[in-house]
mmCIF file of C-alpha atoms and ligand atoms in Angstrom:
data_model
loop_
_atom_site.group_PDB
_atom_site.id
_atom_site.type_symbol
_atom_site.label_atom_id
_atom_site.label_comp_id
_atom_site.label_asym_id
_atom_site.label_seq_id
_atom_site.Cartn_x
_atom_site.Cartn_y
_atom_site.Cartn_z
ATOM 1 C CA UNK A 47 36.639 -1.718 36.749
ATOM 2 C CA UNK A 48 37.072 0.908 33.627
ATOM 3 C CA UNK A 49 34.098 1.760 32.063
ATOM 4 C CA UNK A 50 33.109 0.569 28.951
ATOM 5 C CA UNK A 51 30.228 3.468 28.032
ATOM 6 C CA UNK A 52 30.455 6.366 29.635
ATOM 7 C CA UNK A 53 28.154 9.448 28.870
ATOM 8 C CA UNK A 54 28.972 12.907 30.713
ATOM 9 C CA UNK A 55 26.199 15.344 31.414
ATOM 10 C CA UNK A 56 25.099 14.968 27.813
ATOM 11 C CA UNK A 57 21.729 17.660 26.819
ATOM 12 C CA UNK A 58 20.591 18.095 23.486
ATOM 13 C CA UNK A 59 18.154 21.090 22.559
ATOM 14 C CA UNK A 60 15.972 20.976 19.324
ATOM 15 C CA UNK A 61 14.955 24.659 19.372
ATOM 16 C CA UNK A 62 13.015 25.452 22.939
ATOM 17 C CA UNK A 63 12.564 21.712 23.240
ATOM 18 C CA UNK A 64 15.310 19.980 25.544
ATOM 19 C CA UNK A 65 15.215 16.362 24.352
ATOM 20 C CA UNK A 66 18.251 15.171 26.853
ATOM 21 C CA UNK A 67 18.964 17.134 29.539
ATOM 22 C CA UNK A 68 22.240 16.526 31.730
ATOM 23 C CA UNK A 69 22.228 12.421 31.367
ATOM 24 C CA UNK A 70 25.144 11.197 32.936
ATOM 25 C CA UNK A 71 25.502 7.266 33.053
ATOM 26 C CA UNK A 72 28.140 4.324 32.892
ATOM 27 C CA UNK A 73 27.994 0.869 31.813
ATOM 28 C CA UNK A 74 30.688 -1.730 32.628
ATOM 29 C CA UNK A 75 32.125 -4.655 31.400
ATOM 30 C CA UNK A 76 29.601 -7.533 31.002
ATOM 31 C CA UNK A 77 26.832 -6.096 31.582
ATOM 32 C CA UNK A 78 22.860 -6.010 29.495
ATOM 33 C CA UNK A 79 21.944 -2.500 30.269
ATOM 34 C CA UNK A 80 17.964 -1.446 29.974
ATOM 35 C CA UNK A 81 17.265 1.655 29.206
ATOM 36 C CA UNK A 82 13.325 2.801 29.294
ATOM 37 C CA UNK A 83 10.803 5.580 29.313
ATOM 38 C CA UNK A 84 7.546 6.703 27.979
ATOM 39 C CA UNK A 85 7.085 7.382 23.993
ATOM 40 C CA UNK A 86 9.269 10.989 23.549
ATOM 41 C CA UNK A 87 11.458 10.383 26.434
ATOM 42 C CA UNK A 88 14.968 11.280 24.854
ATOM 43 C CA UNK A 89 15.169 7.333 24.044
ATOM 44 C CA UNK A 90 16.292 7.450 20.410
ATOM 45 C CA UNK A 91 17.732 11.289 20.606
ATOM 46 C CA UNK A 92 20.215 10.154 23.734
ATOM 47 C CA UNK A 93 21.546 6.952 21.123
ATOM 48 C CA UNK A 94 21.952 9.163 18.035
ATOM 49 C CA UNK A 95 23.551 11.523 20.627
ATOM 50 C CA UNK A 96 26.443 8.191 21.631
ATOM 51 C CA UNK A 97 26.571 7.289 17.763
ATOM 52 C CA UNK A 98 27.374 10.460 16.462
ATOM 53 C CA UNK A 99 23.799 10.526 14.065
ATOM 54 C CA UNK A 100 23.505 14.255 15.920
ATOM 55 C CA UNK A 101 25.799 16.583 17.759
ATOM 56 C CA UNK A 102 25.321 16.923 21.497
ATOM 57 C CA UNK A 103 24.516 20.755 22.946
ATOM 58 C CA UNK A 104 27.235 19.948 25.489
ATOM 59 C CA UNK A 105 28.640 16.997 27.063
ATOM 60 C CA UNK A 106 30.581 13.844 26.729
ATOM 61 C CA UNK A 107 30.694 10.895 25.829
ATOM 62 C CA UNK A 108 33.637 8.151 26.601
ATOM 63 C CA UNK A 109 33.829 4.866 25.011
ATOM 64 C CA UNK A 110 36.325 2.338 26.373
ATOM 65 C CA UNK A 111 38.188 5.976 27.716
ATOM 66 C CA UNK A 112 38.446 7.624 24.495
ATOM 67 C CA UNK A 113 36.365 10.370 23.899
ATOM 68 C CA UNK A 114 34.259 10.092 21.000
ATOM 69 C CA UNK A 115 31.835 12.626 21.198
ATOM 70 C CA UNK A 116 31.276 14.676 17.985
ATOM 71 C CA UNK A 117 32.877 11.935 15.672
ATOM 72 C CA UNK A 118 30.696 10.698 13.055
ATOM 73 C CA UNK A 119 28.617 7.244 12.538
ATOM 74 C CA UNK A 120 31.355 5.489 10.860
ATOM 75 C CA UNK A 121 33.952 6.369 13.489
ATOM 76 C CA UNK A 122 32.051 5.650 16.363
ATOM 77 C CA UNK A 123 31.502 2.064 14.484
ATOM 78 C CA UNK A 124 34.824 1.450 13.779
ATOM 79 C CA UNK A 125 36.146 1.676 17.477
ATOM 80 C CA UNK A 126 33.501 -0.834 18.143
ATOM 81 C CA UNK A 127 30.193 0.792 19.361
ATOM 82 C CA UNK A 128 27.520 -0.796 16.790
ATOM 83 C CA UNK A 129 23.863 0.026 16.839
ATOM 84 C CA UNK A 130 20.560 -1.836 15.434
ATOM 85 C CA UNK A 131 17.676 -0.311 14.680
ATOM 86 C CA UNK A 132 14.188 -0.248 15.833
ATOM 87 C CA UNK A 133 12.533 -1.157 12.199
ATOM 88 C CA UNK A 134 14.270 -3.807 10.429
ATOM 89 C CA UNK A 135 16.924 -2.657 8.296
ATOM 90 C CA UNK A 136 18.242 -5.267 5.885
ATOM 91 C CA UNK A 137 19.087 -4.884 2.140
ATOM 92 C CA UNK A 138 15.729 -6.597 0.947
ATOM 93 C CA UNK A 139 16.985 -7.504 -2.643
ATOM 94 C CA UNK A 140 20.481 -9.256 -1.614
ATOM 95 C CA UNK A 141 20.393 -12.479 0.096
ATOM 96 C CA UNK A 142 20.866 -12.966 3.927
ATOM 97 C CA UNK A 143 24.706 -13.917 3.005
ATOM 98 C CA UNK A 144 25.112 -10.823 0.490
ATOM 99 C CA UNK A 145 23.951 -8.379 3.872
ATOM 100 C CA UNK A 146 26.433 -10.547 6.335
ATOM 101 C CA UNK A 147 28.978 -9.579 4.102
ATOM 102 C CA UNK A 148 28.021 -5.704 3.977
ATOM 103 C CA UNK A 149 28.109 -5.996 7.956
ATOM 104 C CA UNK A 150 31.226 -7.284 8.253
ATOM 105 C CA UNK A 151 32.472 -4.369 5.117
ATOM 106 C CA UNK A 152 31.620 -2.047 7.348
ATOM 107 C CA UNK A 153 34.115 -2.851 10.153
ATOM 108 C CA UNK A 154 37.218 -5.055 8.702
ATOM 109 C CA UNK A 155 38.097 -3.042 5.492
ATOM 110 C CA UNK A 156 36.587 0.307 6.324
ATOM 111 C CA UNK A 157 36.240 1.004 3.055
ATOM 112 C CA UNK A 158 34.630 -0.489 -0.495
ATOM 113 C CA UNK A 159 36.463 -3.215 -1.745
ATOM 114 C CA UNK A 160 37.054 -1.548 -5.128
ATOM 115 C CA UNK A 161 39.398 0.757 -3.024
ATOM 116 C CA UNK A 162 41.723 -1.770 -1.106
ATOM 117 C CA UNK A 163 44.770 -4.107 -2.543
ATOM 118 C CA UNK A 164 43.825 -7.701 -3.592
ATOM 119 C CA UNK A 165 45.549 -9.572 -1.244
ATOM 120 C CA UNK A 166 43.813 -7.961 1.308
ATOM 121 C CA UNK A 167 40.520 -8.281 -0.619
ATOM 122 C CA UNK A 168 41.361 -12.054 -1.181
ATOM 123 C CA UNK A 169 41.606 -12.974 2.566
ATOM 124 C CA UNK A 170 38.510 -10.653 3.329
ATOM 125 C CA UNK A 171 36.612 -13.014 1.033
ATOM 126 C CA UNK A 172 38.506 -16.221 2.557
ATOM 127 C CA UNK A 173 37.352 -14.846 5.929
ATOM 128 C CA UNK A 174 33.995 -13.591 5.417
ATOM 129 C CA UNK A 175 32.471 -16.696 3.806
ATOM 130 C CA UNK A 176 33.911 -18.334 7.456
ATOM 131 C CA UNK A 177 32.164 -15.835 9.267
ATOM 132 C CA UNK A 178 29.135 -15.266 7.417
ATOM 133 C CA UNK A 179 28.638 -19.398 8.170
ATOM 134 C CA UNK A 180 29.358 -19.137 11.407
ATOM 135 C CA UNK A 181 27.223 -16.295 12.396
ATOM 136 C CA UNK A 182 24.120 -17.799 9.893
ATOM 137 C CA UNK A 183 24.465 -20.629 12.959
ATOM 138 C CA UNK A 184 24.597 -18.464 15.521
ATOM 139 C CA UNK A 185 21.266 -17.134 15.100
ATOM 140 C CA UNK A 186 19.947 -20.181 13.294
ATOM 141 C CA UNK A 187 19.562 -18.482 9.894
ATOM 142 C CA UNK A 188 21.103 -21.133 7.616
ATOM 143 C CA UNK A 189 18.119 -22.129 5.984
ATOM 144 C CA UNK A 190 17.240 -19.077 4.368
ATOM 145 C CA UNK A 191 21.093 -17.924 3.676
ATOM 146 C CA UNK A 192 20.483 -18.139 0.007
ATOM 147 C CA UNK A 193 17.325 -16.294 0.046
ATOM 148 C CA UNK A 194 16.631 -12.224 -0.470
ATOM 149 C CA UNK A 195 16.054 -11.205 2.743
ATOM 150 C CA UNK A 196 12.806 -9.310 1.984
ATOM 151 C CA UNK A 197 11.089 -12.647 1.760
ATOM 152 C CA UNK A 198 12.186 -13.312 4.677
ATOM 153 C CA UNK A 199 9.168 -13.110 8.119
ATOM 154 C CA UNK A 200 9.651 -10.125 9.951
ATOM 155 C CA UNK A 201 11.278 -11.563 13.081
ATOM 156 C CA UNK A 202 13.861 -13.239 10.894
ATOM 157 C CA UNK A 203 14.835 -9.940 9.128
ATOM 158 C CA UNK A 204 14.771 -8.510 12.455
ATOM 159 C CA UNK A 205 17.365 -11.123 13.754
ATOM 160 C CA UNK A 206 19.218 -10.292 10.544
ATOM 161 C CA UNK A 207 19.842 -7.061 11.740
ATOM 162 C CA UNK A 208 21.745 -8.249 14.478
ATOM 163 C CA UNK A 209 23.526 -10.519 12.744
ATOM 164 C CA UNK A 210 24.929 -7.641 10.452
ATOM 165 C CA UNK A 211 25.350 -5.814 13.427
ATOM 166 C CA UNK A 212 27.319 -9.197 14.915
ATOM 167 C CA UNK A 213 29.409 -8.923 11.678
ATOM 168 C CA UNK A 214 31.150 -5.616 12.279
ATOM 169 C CA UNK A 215 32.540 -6.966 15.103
ATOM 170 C CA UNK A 216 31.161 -5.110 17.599
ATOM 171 C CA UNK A 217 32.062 -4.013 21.143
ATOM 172 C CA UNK A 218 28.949 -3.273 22.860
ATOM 173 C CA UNK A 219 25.794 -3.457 20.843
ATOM 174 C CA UNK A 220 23.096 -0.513 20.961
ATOM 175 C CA UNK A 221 19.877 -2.329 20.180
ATOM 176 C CA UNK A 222 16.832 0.297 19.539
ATOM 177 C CA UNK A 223 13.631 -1.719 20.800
ATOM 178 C CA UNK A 224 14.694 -5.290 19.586
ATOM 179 C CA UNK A 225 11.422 -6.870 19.913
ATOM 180 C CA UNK A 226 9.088 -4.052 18.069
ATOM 181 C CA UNK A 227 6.865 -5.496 15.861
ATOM 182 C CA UNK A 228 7.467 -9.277 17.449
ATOM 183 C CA UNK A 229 5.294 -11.812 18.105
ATOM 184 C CA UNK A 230 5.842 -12.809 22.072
ATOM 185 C CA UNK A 231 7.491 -16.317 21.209
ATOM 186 C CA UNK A 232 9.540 -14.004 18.495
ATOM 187 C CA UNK A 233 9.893 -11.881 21.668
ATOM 188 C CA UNK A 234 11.308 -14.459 24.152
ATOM 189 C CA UNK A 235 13.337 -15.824 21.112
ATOM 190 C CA UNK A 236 15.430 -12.279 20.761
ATOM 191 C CA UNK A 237 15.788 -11.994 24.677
ATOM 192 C CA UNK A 238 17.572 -15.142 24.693
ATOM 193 C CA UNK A 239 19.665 -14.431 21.284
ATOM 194 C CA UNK A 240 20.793 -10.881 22.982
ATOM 195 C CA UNK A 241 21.775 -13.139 26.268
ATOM 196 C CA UNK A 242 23.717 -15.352 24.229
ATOM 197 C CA UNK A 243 25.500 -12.426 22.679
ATOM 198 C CA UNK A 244 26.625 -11.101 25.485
ATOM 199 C CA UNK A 245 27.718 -14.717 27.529
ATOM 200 C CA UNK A 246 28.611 -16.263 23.870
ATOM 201 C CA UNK A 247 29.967 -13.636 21.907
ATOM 202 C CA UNK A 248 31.039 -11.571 24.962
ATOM 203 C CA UNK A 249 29.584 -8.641 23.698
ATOM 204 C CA UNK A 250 28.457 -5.464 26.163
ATOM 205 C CA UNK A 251 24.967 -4.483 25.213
ATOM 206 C CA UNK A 252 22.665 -1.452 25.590
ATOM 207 C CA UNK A 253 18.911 -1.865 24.796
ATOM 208 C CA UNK A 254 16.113 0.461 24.555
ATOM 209 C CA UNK A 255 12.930 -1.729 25.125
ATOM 210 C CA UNK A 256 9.059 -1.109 25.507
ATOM 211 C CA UNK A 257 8.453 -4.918 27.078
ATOM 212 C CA UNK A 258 8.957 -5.220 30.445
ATOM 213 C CA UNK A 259 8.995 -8.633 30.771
ATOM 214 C CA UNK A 260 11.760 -9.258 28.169
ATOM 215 C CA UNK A 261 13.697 -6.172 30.298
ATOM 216 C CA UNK A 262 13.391 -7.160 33.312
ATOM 217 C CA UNK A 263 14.307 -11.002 32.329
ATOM 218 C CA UNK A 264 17.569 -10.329 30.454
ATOM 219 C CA UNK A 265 18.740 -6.709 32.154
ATOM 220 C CA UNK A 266 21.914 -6.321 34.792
ATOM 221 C CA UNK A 267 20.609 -2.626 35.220
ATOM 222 C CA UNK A 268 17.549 -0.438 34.466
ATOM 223 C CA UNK A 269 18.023 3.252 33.365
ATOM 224 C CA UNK A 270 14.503 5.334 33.266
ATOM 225 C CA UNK A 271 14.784 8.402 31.331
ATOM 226 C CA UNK A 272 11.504 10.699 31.898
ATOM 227 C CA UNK A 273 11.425 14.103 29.619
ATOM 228 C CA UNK A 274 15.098 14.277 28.834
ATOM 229 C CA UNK A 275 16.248 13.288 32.382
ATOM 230 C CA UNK A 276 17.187 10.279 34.316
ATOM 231 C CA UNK A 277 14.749 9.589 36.774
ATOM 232 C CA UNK A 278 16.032 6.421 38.394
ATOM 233 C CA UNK A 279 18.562 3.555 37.839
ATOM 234 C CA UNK A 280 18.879 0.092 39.755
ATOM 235 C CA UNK A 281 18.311 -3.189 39.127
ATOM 236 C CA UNK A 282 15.043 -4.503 37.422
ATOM 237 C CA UNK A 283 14.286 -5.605 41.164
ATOM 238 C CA UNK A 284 14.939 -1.880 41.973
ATOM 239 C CA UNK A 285 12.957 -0.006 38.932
ATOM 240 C CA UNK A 286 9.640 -2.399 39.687
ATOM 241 C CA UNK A 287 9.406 -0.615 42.955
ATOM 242 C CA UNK A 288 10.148 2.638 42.646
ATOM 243 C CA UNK A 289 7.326 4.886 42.894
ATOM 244 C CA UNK A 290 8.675 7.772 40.415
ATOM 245 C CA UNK A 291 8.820 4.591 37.744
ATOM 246 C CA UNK A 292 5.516 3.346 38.372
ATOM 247 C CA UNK A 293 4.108 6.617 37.822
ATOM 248 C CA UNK A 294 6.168 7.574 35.201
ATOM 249 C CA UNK A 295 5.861 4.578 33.114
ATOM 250 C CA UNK A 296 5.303 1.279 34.484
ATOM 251 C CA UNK A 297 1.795 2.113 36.153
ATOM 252 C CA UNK A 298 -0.141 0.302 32.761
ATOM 253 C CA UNK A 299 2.463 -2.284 32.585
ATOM 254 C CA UNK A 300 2.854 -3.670 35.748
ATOM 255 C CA UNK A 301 -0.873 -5.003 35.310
ATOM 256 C CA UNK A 302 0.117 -7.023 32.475
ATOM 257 C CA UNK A 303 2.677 -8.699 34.558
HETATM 258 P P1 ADP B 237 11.845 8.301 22.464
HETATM 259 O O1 ADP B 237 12.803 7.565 21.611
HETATM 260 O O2 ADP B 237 12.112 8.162 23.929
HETATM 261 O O3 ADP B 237 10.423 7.981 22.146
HETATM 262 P P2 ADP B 237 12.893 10.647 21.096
HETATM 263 O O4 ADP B 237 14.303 10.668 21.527
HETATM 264 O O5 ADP B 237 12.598 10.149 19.740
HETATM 265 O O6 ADP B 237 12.009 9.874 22.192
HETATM 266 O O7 ADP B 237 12.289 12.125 21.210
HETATM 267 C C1 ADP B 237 12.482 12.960 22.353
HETATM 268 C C2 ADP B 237 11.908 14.326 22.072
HETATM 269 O O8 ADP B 237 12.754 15.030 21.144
HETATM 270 C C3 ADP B 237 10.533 14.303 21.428
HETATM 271 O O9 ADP B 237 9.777 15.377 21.947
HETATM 272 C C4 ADP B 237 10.835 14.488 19.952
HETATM 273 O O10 ADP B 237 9.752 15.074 19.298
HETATM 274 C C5 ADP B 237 12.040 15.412 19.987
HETATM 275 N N1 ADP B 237 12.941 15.219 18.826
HETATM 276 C C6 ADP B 237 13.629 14.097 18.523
HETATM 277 N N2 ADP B 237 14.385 14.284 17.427
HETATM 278 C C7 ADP B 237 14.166 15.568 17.034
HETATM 279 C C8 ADP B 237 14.667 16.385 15.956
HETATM 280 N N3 ADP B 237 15.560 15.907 15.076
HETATM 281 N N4 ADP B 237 14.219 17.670 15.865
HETATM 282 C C9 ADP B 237 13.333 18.164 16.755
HETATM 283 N N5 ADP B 237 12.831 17.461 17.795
HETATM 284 C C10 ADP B 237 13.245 16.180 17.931
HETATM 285 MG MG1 MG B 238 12.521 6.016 20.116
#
């Protein structure tokens, strides 16, 4: 099977610091991949690194066999590699359908609308009120479609953000810690939304997550990064027992458990 993500001893240096250092990894088709580590592990820098927020010091990385590494945000996005971030990051003065809309923008016109021919801008509108509907049921958002979404409760702009991620059409999905600042039902509730994204929506997904229990429920595969490096990989089965892990990070956690 071809790989859908691949990243080739990727490092990143800020100054003396070396935030990733020689990460090489693959995802493939179908699968929820986990990717964890303590606070200032090279979480965030090693997804900027695949989305092209920063440059990489050396390295690769592949996405569905292309090579994408050094093109910028908008590139990476429109050959299908979408990420969410780890605060929620809606437009808080349109409505819920207004930021569907600017999701789906982003991917099917790849450009303003201002810019394109009206036809073209006619069937984007056709389509997008079809979409925007269909996703709104997706992740059960209808009742607040007509509302701005900074009135919205924080798990629902949250889930917002992956529906305008849902909305560029994405891919795989790069989800930076999906369930900060969530309740634990609000918790559960995204674990089994990012499930039915992938089995649904047959979408590949990535996530960087701090609770164990939601990573270890919906994950195929567990990637531990420790200082920059990759430490261990396996199934969640796998990462709960290895003693490098439990040191490194799941030591506090696995009490809670
Ligand atoms: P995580 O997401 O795993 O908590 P980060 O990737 O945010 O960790 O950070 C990894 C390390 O790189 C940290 O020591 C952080 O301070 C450093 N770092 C991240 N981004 C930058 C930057 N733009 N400039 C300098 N240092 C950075
Ligand atoms: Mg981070």
């Amino acid at each position: 099977m071809s790989a859908v993500l691949e990243v080739k001893s990727l490092s990143k240096r800020f100054g003396g610091l070396v935030a990733t250092n020689d990460v090489s990894f693959k995802t493939e088709p179908g699968e929820i991949v986990g990717l964890i580590g303590p606070n200032g592990a090279g979480k965030s820098t090693l997804f900027n690194l695949i989305t092209g927020t920063i440059r990489p010091s050396s390295g690769r990385v592949e996405f569905h066999g292309k090579d994408i590494t050094g093109c910028s945000p908008e590139q990476v996005a429109q050959r299908g590699l979408i990420r969410t971030f780890q605060s929620a990051t809606v437009f808080k003065d349109k409505t819920v359908r207004e930021n569907l809309r600017i999701g789906m923008q982003f991917n099917r016109l790849g450009g303003p609308l201002q810019l394109l021919d009206r036809s073209r801008v006619r069937v984007f509108r056709r389509d997008s009120e079809r979409i925007a509907n269909e996703l709104l049921e997706f992740v059960a958002l209808e009742p607040y479609a007509s509302r701005p979404a900074g009135e919205l409760p924080y798990g629902a702009q949250k889930t917002l953000g992956v529906a305008m991620a849902l909305a560029a059409e994405p891919k795989q999905l790069l989800m930076d810690e999906p369930a900060a600042g969530l309740n634990p039902v609000e918790t559960e509730q995204m674990g089994h939304l990012i499930e039915r994204i992938r089995s649904e929506h047959h979408i590949d997904v990535v996530l960087v997550e701090h609770d164990m229990a939601m990573v270890t429920s919906i994950c195929d595969r567990i990637i531990v990064i420790n200082r920059g490096e990759i430490i261990a990989a396996g199934t969640p089965e796998e990462i709960q027992r290895h003693p490098e892990v439990i040191e490194a990070y799941l030591g506090v956690n696995l009490e809670l458990d």
